[in-house]
């Protein structure tokens, strides 16, 4: 892969666009993302703790901003190294870091309410519906079912960026192909992924999940071609900057989840302090005058700095494999701090993600999402019965459309109908989902 293609500044579906003199296209991409409604809604979407009233715990929007900061820092170091290697011209390092920051800002934009448990709830509801085999769910092409039973926020994110927002149906936000390539963690559709041999799927990190819906496959093919991503049998190798975006996310959620767990009372000071101190390299700092909260904040800062340096080192050490498309490990796992990150992940799995309050709220959140989907399905069933003519919808369904501002544009068959349902449901904030679930259930 070549950086002159990887940092493509051509906008998706807008080839005649000319970059302004004072603001690079990658900075414009970042601005388009952060001023969008889906990004704004992240302020009320779960990071780890659903529907938590503590003002100091992270939500998805703050997490996305922090991931952008860390990703930019790694990219700046990598860019400086690339200039020294003659791989980038001076000034292009800014393009690299700006592209990474934009992709980081968008990395969670497709996540549904209640985090990963929300993805599972959507998938579970559709799996039960397909098993019943009635109505719209029975009419869907069986090869597309995995898009819904394994609902994936990454694929929904690309759909938002490239299809739904701003220029709907014509490139979406029309971001640069370089940023969209850096965003795409899993460059494969669900249909293609299901057909691949297990050995192939397990042999490459970009095939862990699917990241593109069939309806946006052609759009991503444009991105991949523009960036010069190596094409395989129906899928593509990752853009090198994906590894930096992924590392920034891994750094932030591993480290900040610990800090939040201390703040929420799920983990004691001693546990969090020890884990962060190890990750930070046992810094010899005078903490005598600090409160426990300040002490944890200091260690969090030092740990992030240490992790940035370690992931930069991992990128540089594996540069040839990354550029060849053969590298297949998260940078944190390839870094000198892999053991410390593994320890933190173990703490999170055993003691944070299983905390009583989190578990109780995830159970509630799962039922909220089921109530929403169950409540809006009859609208789309009625829509099918009137041949997708909104003017002919019966009174109760038309009333729900008005009350919920359901978007029926471009809905003309089972696939588009079910995606309209997931567009609506996954786009909701935690609290709005709760409100709508109560309304649809008559509570």
PDB file of N, CA and C in Angstrom, residues 72-122:
ATOM      1  N   UNK A  72      -4.620  10.856  17.542  1.00  0.00           N
ATOM      2  CA  UNK A  72      -3.829  11.935  16.934  1.00  0.00           C
ATOM      3  C   UNK A  72      -2.393  11.915  17.461  1.00  0.00           C
ATOM      4  N   UNK A  73      -2.228  11.677  18.754  1.00  0.00           N
ATOM      5  CA  UNK A  73      -0.890  11.657  19.342  1.00  0.00           C
ATOM      6  C   UNK A  73      -0.039  10.520  18.773  1.00  0.00           C
ATOM      7  N   UNK A  74      -0.633   9.330  18.663  1.00  0.00           N
ATOM      8  CA  UNK A  74       0.105   8.215  18.059  1.00  0.00           C
ATOM      9  C   UNK A  74       0.457   8.549  16.613  1.00  0.00           C
ATOM     10  N   UNK A  75      -0.519   9.081  15.875  1.00  0.00           N
ATOM     11  CA  UNK A  75      -0.309   9.377  14.459  1.00  0.00           C
ATOM     12  C   UNK A  75       0.754  10.448  14.257  1.00  0.00           C
ATOM     13  N   UNK A  76       0.816  11.425  15.156  1.00  0.00           N
ATOM     14  CA  UNK A  76       1.849  12.454  15.048  1.00  0.00           C
ATOM     15  C   UNK A  76       3.238  11.839  15.187  1.00  0.00           C
ATOM     16  N   UNK A  77       3.389  10.912  16.112  1.00  0.00           N
ATOM     17  CA  UNK A  77       4.687  10.252  16.293  1.00  0.00           C
ATOM     18  C   UNK A  77       5.022   9.370  15.099  1.00  0.00           C
ATOM     19  N   UNK A  78       4.020   8.624  14.628  1.00  0.00           N
ATOM     20  CA  UNK A  78       4.245   7.779  13.459  1.00  0.00           C
ATOM     21  C   UNK A  78       4.573   8.644  12.243  1.00  0.00           C
ATOM     22  N   UNK A  79       3.839   9.747  12.074  1.00  0.00           N
ATOM     23  CA  UNK A  79       4.087  10.637  10.946  1.00  0.00           C
ATOM     24  C   UNK A  79       5.493  11.214  10.954  1.00  0.00           C
ATOM     25  N   UNK A  80       5.962  11.592  12.127  1.00  0.00           N
ATOM     26  CA  UNK A  80       7.319  12.120  12.239  1.00  0.00           C
ATOM     27  C   UNK A  80       8.341  11.059  11.840  1.00  0.00           C
ATOM     28  N   UNK A  81       8.102   9.817  12.260  1.00  0.00           N
ATOM     29  CA  UNK A  81       9.002   8.714  11.887  1.00  0.00           C
ATOM     30  C   UNK A  81       8.962   8.477  10.372  1.00  0.00           C
ATOM     31  N   UNK A  82       7.766   8.543   9.774  1.00  0.00           N
ATOM     32  CA  UNK A  82       7.632   8.314   8.333  1.00  0.00           C
ATOM     33  C   UNK A  82       8.358   9.389   7.525  1.00  0.00           C
ATOM     34  N   UNK A  83       8.335  10.619   8.022  1.00  0.00           N
ATOM     35  CA  UNK A  83       9.105  11.682   7.347  1.00  0.00           C
ATOM     36  C   UNK A  83      10.588  11.341   7.382  1.00  0.00           C
ATOM     37  N   UNK A  84      11.056  10.870   8.524  1.00  0.00           N
ATOM     38  CA  UNK A  84      12.463  10.488   8.642  1.00  0.00           C
ATOM     39  C   UNK A  84      12.842   9.335   7.733  1.00  0.00           C
ATOM     40  N   UNK A  85      11.856   8.474   7.422  1.00  0.00           N
ATOM     41  CA  UNK A  85      12.107   7.343   6.529  1.00  0.00           C
ATOM     42  C   UNK A  85      11.941   7.717   5.062  1.00  0.00           C
ATOM     43  N   UNK A  86      11.486   8.944   4.801  1.00  0.00           N
ATOM     44  CA  UNK A  86      11.244   9.362   3.421  1.00  0.00           C
ATOM     45  C   UNK A  86       9.939   8.856   2.848  1.00  0.00           C
ATOM     46  N   UNK A  87       9.067   8.296   3.695  1.00  0.00           N
ATOM     47  CA  UNK A  87       7.789   7.766   3.221  1.00  0.00           C
ATOM     48  C   UNK A  87       6.730   8.848   3.099  1.00  0.00           C
ATOM     49  N   UNK A  88       6.883   9.943   3.836  1.00  0.00           N
ATOM     50  CA  UNK A  88       5.984  11.088   3.763  1.00  0.00           C
ATOM     51  C   UNK A  88       6.802  12.350   3.554  1.00  0.00           C
ATOM     52  N   UNK A  89       6.226  13.293   2.825  1.00  0.00           N
ATOM     53  CA  UNK A  89       6.842  14.621   2.711  1.00  0.00           C
ATOM     54  C   UNK A  89       6.489  15.430   3.949  1.00  0.00           C
ATOM     55  N   UNK A  90       7.328  16.380   4.291  1.00  0.00           N
ATOM     56  CA  UNK A  90       7.031  17.217   5.447  1.00  0.00           C
ATOM     57  C   UNK A  90       5.716  17.958   5.223  1.00  0.00           C
ATOM     58  N   UNK A  91       4.858  17.922   6.205  1.00  0.00           N
ATOM     59  CA  UNK A  91       3.516  18.491   6.091  1.00  0.00           C
ATOM     60  C   UNK A  91       2.462  17.416   5.940  1.00  0.00           C
ATOM     61  N   UNK A  92       2.815  16.315   5.311  1.00  0.00           N
ATOM     62  CA  UNK A  92       1.860  15.216   5.158  1.00  0.00           C
ATOM     63  C   UNK A  92       1.612  14.494   6.476  1.00  0.00           C
ATOM     64  N   UNK A  93       2.512  14.680   7.439  1.00  0.00           N
ATOM     65  CA  UNK A  93       2.277  14.106   8.755  1.00  0.00           C
ATOM     66  C   UNK A  93       1.045  14.723   9.404  1.00  0.00           C
ATOM     67  N   UNK A  94       0.770  15.985   9.081  1.00  0.00           N
ATOM     68  CA  UNK A  94      -0.450  16.624   9.598  1.00  0.00           C
ATOM     69  C   UNK A  94      -1.688  15.988   8.979  1.00  0.00           C
ATOM     70  N   UNK A  95      -1.621  15.668   7.687  1.00  0.00           N
ATOM     71  CA  UNK A  95      -2.741  14.982   7.044  1.00  0.00           C
ATOM     72  C   UNK A  95      -2.993  13.642   7.722  1.00  0.00           C
ATOM     73  N   UNK A  96      -1.927  12.922   8.021  1.00  0.00           N
ATOM     74  CA  UNK A  96      -2.065  11.613   8.652  1.00  0.00           C
ATOM     75  C   UNK A  96      -2.729  11.731  10.021  1.00  0.00           C
ATOM     76  N   UNK A  97      -2.250  12.661  10.842  1.00  0.00           N
ATOM     77  CA  UNK A  97      -2.812  12.789  12.194  1.00  0.00           C
ATOM     78  C   UNK A  97      -4.236  13.334  12.158  1.00  0.00           C
ATOM     79  N   UNK A  98      -4.535  14.235  11.225  1.00  0.00           N
ATOM     80  CA  UNK A  98      -5.896  14.764  11.121  1.00  0.00           C
ATOM     81  C   UNK A  98      -6.869  13.697  10.641  1.00  0.00           C
ATOM     82  N   UNK A  99      -6.417  12.858   9.714  1.00  0.00           N
ATOM     83  CA  UNK A  99      -7.272  11.769   9.225  1.00  0.00           C
ATOM     84  C   UNK A  99      -7.580  10.789  10.342  1.00  0.00           C
ATOM     85  N   UNK A 100      -6.575  10.461  11.139  1.00  0.00           N
ATOM     86  CA  UNK A 100      -6.789   9.550  12.265  1.00  0.00           C
ATOM     87  C   UNK A 100      -7.749  10.159  13.280  1.00  0.00           C
ATOM     88  N   UNK A 101      -7.578  11.424  13.596  1.00  0.00           N
ATOM     89  CA  UNK A 101      -8.466  12.053  14.577  1.00  0.00           C
ATOM     90  C   UNK A 101      -9.915  12.030  14.095  1.00  0.00           C
ATOM     91  N   UNK A 102     -10.137  12.270  12.807  1.00  0.00           N
ATOM     92  CA  UNK A 102     -11.498  12.242  12.269  1.00  0.00           C
ATOM     93  C   UNK A 102     -12.086  10.833  12.361  1.00  0.00           C
ATOM     94  N   UNK A 103     -11.306   9.826  11.967  1.00  0.00           N
ATOM     95  CA  UNK A 103     -11.797   8.452  12.026  1.00  0.00           C
ATOM     96  C   UNK A 103     -12.075   8.032  13.466  1.00  0.00           C
ATOM     97  N   UNK A 104     -11.231   8.468  14.390  1.00  0.00           N
ATOM     98  CA  UNK A 104     -11.453   8.159  15.812  1.00  0.00           C
ATOM     99  C   UNK A 104     -12.749   8.794  16.314  1.00  0.00           C
ATOM    100  N   UNK A 105     -12.995  10.029  15.918  1.00  0.00           N
ATOM    101  CA  UNK A 105     -14.221  10.702  16.361  1.00  0.00           C
ATOM    102  C   UNK A 105     -15.450   9.921  15.938  1.00  0.00           C
ATOM    103  N   UNK A 106     -15.369   9.271  14.776  1.00  0.00           N
ATOM    104  CA  UNK A 106     -16.531   8.558  14.231  1.00  0.00           C
ATOM    105  C   UNK A 106     -16.599   7.099  14.651  1.00  0.00           C
ATOM    106  N   UNK A 107     -15.609   6.583  15.359  1.00  0.00           N
ATOM    107  CA  UNK A 107     -15.489   5.135  15.495  1.00  0.00           C
ATOM    108  C   UNK A 107     -16.672   4.482  16.206  1.00  0.00           C
ATOM    109  N   UNK A 108     -17.399   5.200  17.058  1.00  0.00           N
ATOM    110  CA  UNK A 108     -18.551   4.636  17.775  1.00  0.00           C
ATOM    111  C   UNK A 108     -19.880   5.225  17.311  1.00  0.00           C
ATOM    112  N   UNK A 109     -19.893   5.914  16.195  1.00  0.00           N
ATOM    113  CA  UNK A 109     -21.073   6.688  15.802  1.00  0.00           C
ATOM    114  C   UNK A 109     -22.279   5.810  15.469  1.00  0.00           C
ATOM    115  N   UNK A 110     -22.023   4.536  15.186  1.00  0.00           N
ATOM    116  CA  UNK A 110     -23.120   3.625  14.871  1.00  0.00           C
ATOM    117  C   UNK A 110     -23.584   2.772  16.026  1.00  0.00           C
ATOM    118  N   UNK A 111     -23.016   2.993  17.215  1.00  0.00           N
ATOM    119  CA  UNK A 111     -23.388   2.160  18.361  1.00  0.00           C
ATOM    120  C   UNK A 111     -24.822   2.422  18.806  1.00  0.00           C
ATOM    121  N   UNK A 112     -25.573   1.370  19.130  1.00  0.00           N
ATOM    122  CA  UNK A 112     -26.951   1.542  19.607  1.00  0.00           C
ATOM    123  C   UNK A 112     -26.981   1.947  21.069  1.00  0.00           C
ATOM    124  N   UNK A 113     -28.165   2.234  21.605  1.00  0.00           N
ATOM    125  CA  UNK A 113     -28.251   2.496  23.048  1.00  0.00           C
ATOM    126  C   UNK A 113     -27.822   1.271  23.847  1.00  0.00           C
ATOM    127  N   UNK A 114     -27.314   1.510  25.036  1.00  0.00           N
ATOM    128  CA  UNK A 114     -26.912   0.469  25.982  1.00  0.00           C
ATOM    129  C   UNK A 114     -25.682  -0.321  25.522  1.00  0.00           C
ATOM    130  N   UNK A 115     -24.878   0.274  24.650  1.00  0.00           N
ATOM    131  CA  UNK A 115     -23.586  -0.303  24.298  1.00  0.00           C
ATOM    132  C   UNK A 115     -23.674  -1.652  23.616  1.00  0.00           C
ATOM    133  N   UNK A 116     -22.694  -2.522  23.911  1.00  0.00           N
ATOM    134  CA  UNK A 116     -22.632  -3.815  23.231  1.00  0.00           C
ATOM    135  C   UNK A 116     -23.797  -4.711  23.624  1.00  0.00           C
ATOM    136  N   UNK A 117     -24.362  -4.511  24.799  1.00  0.00           N
ATOM    137  CA  UNK A 117     -25.551  -5.277  25.160  1.00  0.00           C
ATOM    138  C   UNK A 117     -26.733  -4.864  24.286  1.00  0.00           C
ATOM    139  N   UNK A 118     -26.723  -3.613  23.812  1.00  0.00           N
ATOM    140  CA  UNK A 118     -27.748  -3.160  22.877  1.00  0.00           C
ATOM    141  C   UNK A 118     -27.629  -3.854  21.532  1.00  0.00           C
ATOM    142  N   UNK A 119     -26.385  -4.032  21.054  1.00  0.00           N
ATOM    143  CA  UNK A 119     -26.176  -4.798  19.819  1.00  0.00           C
ATOM    144  C   UNK A 119     -26.730  -6.211  19.968  1.00  0.00           C
ATOM    145  N   UNK A 120     -26.423  -6.834  21.096  1.00  0.00           N
ATOM    146  CA  UNK A 120     -26.888  -8.202  21.330  1.00  0.00           C
ATOM    147  C   UNK A 120     -28.408  -8.263  21.413  1.00  0.00           C
ATOM    148  N   UNK A 121     -29.025  -7.231  22.005  1.00  0.00           N
ATOM    149  CA  UNK A 121     -30.481  -7.213  22.125  1.00  0.00           C
ATOM    150  C   UNK A 121     -31.147  -7.106  20.753  1.00  0.00           C
ATOM    151  N   UNK A 122     -30.597  -6.246  19.896  1.00  0.00           N
ATOM    152  CA  UNK A 122     -31.137  -6.120  18.538  1.00  0.00           C
ATOM    153  C   UNK A 122     -30.990  -7.447  17.802  1.00  0.00           C
TER     154      UNK A 122
END
